[in-house]
Coordinates of C-alpha atoms and ligand atoms in Angstrom, one line a residue:
X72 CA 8.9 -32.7 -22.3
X73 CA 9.3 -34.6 -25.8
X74 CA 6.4 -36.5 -27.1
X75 CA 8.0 -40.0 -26.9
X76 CA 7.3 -42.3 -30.1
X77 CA 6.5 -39.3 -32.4
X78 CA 10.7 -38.7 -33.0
X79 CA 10.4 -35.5 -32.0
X80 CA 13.7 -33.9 -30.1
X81 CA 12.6 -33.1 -26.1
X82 CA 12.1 -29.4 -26.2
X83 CA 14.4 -28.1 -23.9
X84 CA 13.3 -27.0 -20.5
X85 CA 13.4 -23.3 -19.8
X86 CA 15.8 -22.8 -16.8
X87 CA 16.1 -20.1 -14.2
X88 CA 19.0 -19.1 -12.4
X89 CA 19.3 -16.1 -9.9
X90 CA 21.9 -13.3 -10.8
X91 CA 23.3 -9.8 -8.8
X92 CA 22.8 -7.3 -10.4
X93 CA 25.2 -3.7 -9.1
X94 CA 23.6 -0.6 -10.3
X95 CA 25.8 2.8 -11.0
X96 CA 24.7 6.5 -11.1
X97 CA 26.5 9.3 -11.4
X98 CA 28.6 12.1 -13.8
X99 CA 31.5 9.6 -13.6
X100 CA 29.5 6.5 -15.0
X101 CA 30.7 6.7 -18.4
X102 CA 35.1 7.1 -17.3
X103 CA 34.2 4.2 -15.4
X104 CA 32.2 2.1 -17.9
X105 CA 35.0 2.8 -20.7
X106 CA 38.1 1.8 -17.9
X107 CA 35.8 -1.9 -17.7
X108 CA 34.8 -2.3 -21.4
X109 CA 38.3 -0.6 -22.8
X110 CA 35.7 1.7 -24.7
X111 CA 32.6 3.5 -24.2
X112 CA 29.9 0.9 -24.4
X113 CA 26.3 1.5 -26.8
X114 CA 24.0 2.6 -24.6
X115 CA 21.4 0.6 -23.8
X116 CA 22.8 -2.5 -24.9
X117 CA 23.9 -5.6 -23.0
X118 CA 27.7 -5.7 -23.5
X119 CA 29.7 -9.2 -22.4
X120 CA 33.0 -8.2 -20.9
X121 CA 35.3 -10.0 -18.7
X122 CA 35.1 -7.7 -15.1
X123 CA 39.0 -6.8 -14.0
X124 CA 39.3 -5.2 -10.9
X125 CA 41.5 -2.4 -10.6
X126 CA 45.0 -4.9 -10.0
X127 CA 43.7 -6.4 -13.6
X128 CA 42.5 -9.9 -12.2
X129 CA 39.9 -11.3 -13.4
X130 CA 36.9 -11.1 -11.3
X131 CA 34.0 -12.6 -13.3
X132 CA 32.4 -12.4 -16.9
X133 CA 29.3 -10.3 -16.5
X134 CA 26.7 -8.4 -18.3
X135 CA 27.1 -4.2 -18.6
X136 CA 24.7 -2.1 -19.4
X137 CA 25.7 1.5 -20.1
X138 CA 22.6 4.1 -19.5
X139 CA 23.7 7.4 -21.1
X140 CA 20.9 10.9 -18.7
X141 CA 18.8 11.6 -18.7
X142 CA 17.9 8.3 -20.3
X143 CA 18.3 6.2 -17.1
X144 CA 16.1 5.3 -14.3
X145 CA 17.8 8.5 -12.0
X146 CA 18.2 10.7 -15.2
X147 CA 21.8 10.9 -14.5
X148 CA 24.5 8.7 -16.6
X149 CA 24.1 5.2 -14.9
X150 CA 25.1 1.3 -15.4
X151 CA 24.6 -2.3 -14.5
X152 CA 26.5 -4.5 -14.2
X153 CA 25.2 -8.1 -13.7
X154 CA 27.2 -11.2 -12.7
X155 CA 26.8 -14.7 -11.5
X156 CA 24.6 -14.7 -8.6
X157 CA 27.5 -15.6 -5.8
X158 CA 27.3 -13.1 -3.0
X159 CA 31.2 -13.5 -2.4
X160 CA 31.8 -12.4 -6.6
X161 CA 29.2 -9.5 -6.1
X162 CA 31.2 -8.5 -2.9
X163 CA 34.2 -8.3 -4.7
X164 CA 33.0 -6.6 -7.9
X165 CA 31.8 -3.8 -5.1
X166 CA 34.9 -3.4 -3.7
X167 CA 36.5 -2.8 -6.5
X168 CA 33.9 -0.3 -7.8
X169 CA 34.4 1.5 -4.3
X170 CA 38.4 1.2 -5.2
X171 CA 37.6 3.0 -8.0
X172 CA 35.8 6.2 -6.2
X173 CA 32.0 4.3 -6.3
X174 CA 30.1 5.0 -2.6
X175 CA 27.3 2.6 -1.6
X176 CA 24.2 4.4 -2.4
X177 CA 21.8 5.4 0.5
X178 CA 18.4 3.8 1.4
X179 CA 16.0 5.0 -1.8
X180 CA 18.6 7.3 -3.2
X181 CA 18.3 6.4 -6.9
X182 CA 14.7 7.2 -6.7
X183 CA 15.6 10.4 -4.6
X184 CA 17.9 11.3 -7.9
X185 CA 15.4 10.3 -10.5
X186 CA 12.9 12.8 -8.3
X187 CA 15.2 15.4 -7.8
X188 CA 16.2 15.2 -11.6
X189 CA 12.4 15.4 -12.7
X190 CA 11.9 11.8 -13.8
X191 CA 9.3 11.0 -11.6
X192 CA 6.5 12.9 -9.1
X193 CA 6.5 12.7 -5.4
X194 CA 3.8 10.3 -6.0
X195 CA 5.4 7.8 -8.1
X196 CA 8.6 7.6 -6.1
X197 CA 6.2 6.7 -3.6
X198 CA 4.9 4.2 -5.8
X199 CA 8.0 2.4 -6.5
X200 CA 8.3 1.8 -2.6
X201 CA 4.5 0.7 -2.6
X202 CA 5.8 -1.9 -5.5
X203 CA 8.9 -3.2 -3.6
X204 CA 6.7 -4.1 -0.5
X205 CA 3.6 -5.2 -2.5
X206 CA 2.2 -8.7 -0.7
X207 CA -0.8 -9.0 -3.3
X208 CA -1.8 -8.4 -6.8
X209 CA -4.1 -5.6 -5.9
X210 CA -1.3 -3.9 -4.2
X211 CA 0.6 -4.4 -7.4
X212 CA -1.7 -2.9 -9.3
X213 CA -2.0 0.1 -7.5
X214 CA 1.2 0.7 -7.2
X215 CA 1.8 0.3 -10.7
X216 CA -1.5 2.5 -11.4
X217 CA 0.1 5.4 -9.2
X218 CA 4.0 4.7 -10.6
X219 CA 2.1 5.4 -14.1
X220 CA 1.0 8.8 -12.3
X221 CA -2.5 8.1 -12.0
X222 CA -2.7 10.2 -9.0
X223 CA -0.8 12.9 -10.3
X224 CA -3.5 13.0 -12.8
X225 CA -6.2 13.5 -10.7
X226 CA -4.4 15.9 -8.5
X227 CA -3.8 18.2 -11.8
X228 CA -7.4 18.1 -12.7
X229 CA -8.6 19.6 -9.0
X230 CA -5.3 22.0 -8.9
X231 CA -6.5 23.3 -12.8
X232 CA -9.7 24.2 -11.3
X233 CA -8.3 25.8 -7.7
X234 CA -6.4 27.8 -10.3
X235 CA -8.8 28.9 -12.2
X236 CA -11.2 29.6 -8.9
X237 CA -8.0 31.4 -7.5
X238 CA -7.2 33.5 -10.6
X239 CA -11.1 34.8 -10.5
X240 CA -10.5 35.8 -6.7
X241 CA -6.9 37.7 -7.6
X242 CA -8.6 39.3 -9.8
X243 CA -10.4 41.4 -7.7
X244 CA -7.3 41.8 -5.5
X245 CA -6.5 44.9 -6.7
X246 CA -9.5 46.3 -6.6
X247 CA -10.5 46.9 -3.1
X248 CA -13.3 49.1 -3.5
X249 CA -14.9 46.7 -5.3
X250 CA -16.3 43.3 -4.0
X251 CA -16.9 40.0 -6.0
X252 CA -19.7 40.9 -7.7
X253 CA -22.0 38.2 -6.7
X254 CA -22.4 36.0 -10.3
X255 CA -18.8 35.8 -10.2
X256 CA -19.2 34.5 -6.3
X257 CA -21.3 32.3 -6.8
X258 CA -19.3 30.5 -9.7
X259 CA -16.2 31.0 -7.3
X260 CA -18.3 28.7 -4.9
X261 CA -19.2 25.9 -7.1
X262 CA -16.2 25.5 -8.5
X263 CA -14.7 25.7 -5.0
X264 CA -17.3 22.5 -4.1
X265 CA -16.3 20.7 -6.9
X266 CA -12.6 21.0 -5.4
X267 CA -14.0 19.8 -2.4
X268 CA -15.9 17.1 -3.7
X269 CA -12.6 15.6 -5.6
X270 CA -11.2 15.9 -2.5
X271 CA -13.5 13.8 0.1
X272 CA -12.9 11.0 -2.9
X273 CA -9.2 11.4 -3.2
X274 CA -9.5 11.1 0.7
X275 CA -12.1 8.8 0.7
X276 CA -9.5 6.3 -1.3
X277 CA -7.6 6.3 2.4
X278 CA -9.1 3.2 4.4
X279 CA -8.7 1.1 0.6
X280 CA -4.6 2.2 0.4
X281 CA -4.4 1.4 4.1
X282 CA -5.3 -2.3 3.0
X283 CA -3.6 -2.5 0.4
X284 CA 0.0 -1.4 1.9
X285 CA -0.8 -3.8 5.3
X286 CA -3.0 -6.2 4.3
X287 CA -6.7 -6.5 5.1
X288 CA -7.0 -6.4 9.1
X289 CA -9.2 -9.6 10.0
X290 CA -10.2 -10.4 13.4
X291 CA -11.4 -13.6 14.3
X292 CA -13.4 -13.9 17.1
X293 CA -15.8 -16.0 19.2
X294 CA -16.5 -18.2 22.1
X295 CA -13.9 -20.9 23.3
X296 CA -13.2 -23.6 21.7
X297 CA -15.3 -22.7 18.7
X298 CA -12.6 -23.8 16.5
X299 CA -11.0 -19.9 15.9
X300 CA -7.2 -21.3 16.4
X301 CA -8.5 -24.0 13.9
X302 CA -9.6 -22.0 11.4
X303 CA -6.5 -20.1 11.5
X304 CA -4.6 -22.7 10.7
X305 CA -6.8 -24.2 8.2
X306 CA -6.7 -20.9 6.5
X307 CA -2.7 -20.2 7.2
X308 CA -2.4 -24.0 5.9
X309 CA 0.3 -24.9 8.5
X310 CA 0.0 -25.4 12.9
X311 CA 0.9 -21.8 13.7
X312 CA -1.3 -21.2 16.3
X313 CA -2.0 -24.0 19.1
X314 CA -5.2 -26.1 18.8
X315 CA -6.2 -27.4 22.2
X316 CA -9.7 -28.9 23.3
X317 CA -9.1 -27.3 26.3
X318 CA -11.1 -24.3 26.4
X319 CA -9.3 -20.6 26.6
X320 CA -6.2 -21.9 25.8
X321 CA -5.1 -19.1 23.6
X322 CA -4.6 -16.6 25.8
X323 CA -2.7 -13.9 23.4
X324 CA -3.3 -12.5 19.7
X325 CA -1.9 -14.5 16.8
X326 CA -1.1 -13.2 14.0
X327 CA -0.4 -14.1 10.3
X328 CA -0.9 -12.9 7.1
X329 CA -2.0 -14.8 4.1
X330 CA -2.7 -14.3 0.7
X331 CA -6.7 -14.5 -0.4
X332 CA -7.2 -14.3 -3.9
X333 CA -6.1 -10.6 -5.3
X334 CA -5.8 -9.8 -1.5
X335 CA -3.4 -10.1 1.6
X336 CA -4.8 -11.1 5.1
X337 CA -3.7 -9.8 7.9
X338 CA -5.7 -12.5 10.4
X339 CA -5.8 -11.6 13.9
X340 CA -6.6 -14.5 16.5
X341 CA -8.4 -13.0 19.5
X342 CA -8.4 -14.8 22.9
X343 CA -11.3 -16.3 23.6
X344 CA -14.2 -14.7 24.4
X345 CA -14.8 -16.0 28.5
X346 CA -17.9 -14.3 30.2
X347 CA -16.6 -15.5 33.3
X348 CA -14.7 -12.6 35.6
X349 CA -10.8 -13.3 35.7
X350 CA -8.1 -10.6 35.5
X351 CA -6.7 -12.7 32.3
X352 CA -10.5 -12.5 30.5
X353 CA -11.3 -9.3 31.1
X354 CA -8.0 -8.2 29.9
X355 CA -8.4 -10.5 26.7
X356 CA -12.1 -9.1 26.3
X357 CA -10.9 -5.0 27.0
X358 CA -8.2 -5.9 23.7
X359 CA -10.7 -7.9 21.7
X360 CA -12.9 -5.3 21.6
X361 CA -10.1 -2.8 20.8
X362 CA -9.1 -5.4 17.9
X363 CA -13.0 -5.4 16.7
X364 CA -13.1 -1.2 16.7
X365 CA -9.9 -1.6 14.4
X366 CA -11.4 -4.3 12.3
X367 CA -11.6 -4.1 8.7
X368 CA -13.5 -7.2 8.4
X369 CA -14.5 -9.8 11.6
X370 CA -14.8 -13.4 11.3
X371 CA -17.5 -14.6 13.8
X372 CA -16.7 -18.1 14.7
X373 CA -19.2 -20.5 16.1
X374 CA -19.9 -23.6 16.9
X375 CA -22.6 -25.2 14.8
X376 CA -23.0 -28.2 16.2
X377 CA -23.7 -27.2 19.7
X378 CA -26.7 -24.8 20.4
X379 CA -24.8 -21.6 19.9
X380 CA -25.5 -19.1 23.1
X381 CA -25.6 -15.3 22.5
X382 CA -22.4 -13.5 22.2
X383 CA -21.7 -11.1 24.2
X384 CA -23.4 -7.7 23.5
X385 CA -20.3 -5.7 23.7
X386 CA -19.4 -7.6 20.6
X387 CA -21.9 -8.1 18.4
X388 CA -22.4 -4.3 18.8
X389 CA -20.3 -4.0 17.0
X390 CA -20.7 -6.1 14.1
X391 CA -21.3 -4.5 10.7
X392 CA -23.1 -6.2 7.6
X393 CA -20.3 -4.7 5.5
X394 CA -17.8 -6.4 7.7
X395 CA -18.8 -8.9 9.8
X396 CA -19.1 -12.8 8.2
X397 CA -20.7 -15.2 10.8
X398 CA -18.2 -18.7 10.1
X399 CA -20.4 -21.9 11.3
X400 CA -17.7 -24.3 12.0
X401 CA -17.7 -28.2 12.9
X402 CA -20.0 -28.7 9.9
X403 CA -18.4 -32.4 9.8
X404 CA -20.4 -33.6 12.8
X405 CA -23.7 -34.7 12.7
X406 CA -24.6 -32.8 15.3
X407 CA -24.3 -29.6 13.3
X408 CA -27.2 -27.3 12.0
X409 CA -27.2 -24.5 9.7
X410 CA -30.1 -22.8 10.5
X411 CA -30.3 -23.3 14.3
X412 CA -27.1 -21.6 14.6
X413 CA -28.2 -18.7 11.6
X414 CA -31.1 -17.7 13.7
X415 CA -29.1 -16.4 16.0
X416 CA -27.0 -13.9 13.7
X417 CA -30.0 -13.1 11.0
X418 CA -28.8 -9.8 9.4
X419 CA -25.0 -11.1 8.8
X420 CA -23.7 -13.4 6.1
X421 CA -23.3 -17.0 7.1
X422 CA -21.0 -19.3 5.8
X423 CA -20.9 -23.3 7.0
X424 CA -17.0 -24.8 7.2
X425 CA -15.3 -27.2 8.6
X426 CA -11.8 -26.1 9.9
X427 CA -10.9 -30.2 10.7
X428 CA -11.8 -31.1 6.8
X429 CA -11.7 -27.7 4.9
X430 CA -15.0 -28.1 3.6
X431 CA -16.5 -24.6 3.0
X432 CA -13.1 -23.2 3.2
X433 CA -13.3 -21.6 -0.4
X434 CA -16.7 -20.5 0.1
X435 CA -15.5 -18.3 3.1
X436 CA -12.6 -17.1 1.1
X437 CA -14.7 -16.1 -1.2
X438 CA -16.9 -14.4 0.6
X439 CA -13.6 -12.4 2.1
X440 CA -12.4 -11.6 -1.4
X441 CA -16.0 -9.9 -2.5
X442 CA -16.3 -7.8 0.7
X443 CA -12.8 -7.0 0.1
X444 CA -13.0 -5.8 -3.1
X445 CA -15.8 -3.8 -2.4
X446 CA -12.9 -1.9 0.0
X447 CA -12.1 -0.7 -3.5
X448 CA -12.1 2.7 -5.0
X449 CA -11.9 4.2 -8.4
X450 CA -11.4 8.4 -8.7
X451 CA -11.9 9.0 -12.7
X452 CA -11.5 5.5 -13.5
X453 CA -8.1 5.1 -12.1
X454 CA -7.3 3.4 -9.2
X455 CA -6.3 5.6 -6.5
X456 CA -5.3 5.0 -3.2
X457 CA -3.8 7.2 -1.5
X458 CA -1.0 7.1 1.1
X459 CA -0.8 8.6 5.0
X460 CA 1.0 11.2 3.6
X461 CA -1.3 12.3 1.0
X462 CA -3.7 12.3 3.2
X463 CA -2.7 14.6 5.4
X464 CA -2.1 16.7 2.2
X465 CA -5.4 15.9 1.5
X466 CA -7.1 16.9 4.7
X467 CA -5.2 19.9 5.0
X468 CA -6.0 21.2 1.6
X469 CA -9.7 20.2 2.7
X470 CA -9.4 22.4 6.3
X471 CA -8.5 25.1 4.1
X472 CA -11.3 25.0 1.2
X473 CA -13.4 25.0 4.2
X474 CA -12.5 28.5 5.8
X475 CA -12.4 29.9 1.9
X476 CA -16.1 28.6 1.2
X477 CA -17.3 30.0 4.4
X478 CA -15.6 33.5 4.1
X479 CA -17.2 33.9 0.7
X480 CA -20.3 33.0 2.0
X481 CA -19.6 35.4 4.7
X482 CA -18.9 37.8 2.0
X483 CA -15.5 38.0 3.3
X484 CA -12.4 40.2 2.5
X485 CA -11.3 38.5 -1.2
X486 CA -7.7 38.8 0.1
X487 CA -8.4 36.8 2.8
X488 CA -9.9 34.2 0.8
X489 CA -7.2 34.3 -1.9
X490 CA -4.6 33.2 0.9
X491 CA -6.9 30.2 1.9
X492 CA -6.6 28.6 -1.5
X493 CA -3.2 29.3 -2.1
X494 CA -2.4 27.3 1.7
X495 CA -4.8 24.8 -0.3
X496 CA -2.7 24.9 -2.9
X497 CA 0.3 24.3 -1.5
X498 CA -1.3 21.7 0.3
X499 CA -2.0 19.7 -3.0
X500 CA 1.5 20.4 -4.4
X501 CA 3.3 18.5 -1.5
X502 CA 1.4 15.3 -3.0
X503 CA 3.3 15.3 -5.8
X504 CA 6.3 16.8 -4.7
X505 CA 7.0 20.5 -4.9
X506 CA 8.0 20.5 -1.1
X507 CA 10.4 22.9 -0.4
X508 CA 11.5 20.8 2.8
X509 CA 14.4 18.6 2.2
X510 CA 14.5 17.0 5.4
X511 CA 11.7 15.8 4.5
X512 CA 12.3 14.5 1.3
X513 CA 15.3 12.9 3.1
X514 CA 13.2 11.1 5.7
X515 CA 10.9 10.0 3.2
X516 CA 13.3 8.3 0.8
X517 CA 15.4 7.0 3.9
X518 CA 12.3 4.9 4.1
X519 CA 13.0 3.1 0.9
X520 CA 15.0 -0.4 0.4
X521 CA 19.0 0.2 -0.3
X522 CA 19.5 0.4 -4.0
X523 CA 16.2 1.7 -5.6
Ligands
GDP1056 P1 -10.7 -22.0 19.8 O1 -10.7 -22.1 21.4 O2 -11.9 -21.3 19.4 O3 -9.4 -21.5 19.2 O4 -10.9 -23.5 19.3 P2 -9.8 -24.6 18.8 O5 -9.4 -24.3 17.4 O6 -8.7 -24.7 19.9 O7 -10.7 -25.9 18.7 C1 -11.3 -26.4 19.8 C2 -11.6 -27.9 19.6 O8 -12.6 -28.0 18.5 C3 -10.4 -28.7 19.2 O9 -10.5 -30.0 19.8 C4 -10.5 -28.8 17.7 O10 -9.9 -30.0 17.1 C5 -12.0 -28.9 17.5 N1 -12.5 -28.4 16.2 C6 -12.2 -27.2 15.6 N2 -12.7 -27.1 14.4 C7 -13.4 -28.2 14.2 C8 -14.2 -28.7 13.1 O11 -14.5 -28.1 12.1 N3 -14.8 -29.9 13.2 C9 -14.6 -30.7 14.4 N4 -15.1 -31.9 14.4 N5 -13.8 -30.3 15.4 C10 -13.3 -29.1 15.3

């Protein structure tokens, strides 16, 4: 906005508008780019053209961008072609590219290309899913982290040393009168361990890329009318889940995710927590306690202004100073006391709201975002974290480095240990992406949003 009385012209606002953007790949890119331009557009360069279809009327004035391979996001020849943001003018500028021998690209296919074509790893493919769906900024960041091939990094450094372990092994292959001379065993072994070591923390890197790819699975619980459905709402910020001063109301799970800082919150509502015997609380108390086992972090709700009872033992079993925050609520009545109601938790971390007025609200957050970045791992000073897929790699690889250690030990045949490390091999290679199993490279990708 203009300064007024200075004579100064009001700076223009900066506007936004949305756009659609059709994206091309494929040998044919460039006949068909020339046929819309009338010549072979610079690469690279955002040409203004007036879009015919193949009749010659005129369609829309749009933007086209001519990528010549393997310098294009699939490595093939490829274009974009952006117009005004109208789905009915993006339909028709479809249409004509299918008129003009174009199909509709499959679920994740241009990443599928730009994998098969060697522009990217397994790993970052994966990565540009993990980006699509990202709900926080540490979600981003990791994605980005591992799109930038931060874990193909660290899966070269252990893979250079299972080589080199491996090569030692083969050596003696050929040799079968004569065993690993026990120096060269012994090395074999350590750097074996070291593989091993690498990967418990690649694996280790599981529980935080779990939370980051669904969101940080919080459970509230606590007695009835505590205030849990209250706090949900305070902390979803609209009426989502049904406040009653009726106690045991909320007889099912809620569920909602929210965003906390860096993080995203998956909070789960449990029902509450009745002693008394009835089919419907023993039911609610069998999946609460499920809930709790499957917890990443618990939100103990209680009511600080009445003499807090005991919770039951089954829960507070349970309960986990890594995970577990106690949430005094009702803090806006007179009646409430801090430490009456923190002598009965001692060893957990206490934090005094009030779900009616939201005082203590960011306190709690914060107190979510610290334990949840201490979720967080770092493998060589990247940020790793590594996918169900990987894992599997991971553990498999792991299974394997485990029969090879103890058949050297064992002073085992060498043959019989080279084989082990080449299945852990293997094993590593399908993180990145030397799978020879296309089915399920096609599963994988089919996984991925339509046009990426
Ligand atoms: P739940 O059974 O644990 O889910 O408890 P509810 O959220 O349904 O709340 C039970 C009652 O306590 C309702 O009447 C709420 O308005 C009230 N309540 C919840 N939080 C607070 C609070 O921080 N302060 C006060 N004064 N009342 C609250």
């Amino acid at each position: 906005r203009g300064r007024a009385g200075q004579g100064s012209a009001p700076a223009t606002p900066l506007g936004t508008a949305a756009l659609a953007l059709v994206r091309i790949s494929g040998q044919d890119t460039s006949r068909l780019v020339t046929a819309l331009a009338g010549r072979t557009p610079l690469p690279r360069t955002a040409t203004h053209i007036d879009y015919r279809d193949v009749t010659g009327q005129l369609v829309d004035d749009v933007m086209l961008t001519y990528f010549r391979g393997p310098r294009s996001y699939t490595g093939e020849d490829a274009a974009e072609v952006t117009c005004h943001g109208n789905p009915f003018i993006a339909q028709k500028i479809l249409e004509d590219l299918f008129a003009r021998g174009c199909r509709p690209a499959e679920p994740g296919e241009f990443t599928q290309r730009a994998f098969l074509n060697g522009r990217m790893d397994l790993s970052q493919a994966e990565a540009v899913m993990d980006l699509i769906h990202a709900r926080s900024d540490r979600a981003l960041a990791a994605a980005h982290d591992q799109l930038r091939g931060a874990l193909g990094r660290q899966m070269q450094a252990v893979v250079d040393e299972l080589l080199a372990a491996l090569a030692r092994v083969e050596a003696y292959i050929d040799f079968p009168e004569e065993d690993l001379p026990a120096e060269d065993r012994d090395s074999v072994v350590q750097q074996l361990e070291r593989v091993r070591r690498e990967t418990d923390r690649l694996l280790a890197t599981r529980h935080y890329g779990e939370i980051l790819r669904d969101g940080i699975k919080t459970v509230i619980v606590g007695e009835p009318n505590v205030g849990k459905s209250s706090l949900l709402n305070r902390l979803v910020g609209r009426e989502r889940a049904l406040v009653s001063a009726e106690p045991g109301t909320t007889r099912d799970f809620i569920e909602e995710r929210i965003v906390v800082g860096p993080h995203c919150l998956r909070l789960i509502d449990t029902a509450g927590l009745n002693p008394l015997p009835g089919a419907l609380e023993k039911l609610g108390m069998e999946r609460t306690r499920e809930r709790l086992a499957e917890a990443d972090l618990v939100l103990v709700v209680v009511d600080g202004a009445e003499r807090p009872g005991p919770l039951p033992s089954a829960i507070t079993d349970q309960l986990k100073t890594e995970t577990a925050i106690i949430v005094l609520n009702k803090s806006d009545l007179s009646s409430f006391s801090r430490s009456a109601s923190q002598r009965s938790f001692p060893p957990l971390p206490h934090v005094a709201v009030s779900a009616v007025t939201g005082s203590g609200i960011d306190e709690l957050l914060n107190l979510i975002t610290a334990k949840a970045d201490s979720f967080q791992h770092h493998v060589g000073g990247e940020q790793i974290a590594v996918n169900a897929r990987h894992a599997h790699a991971l553990r498999e690889a792991r299974a394997a480095l485990q029969r090879a250690l103890a058949r050297l030990m064992a002073e085992g045949a060498t043959e019989l240990v080279a084989s082990d490390l080449r299945t852990v091999l293997a094993a590593f290679g399908e993180i990145v992406g030397k799978v020879d199993n296309e089915r399920m490279l096609d599963h994988l990708f089919a996984t991925f949003c339509i046009g990426k």
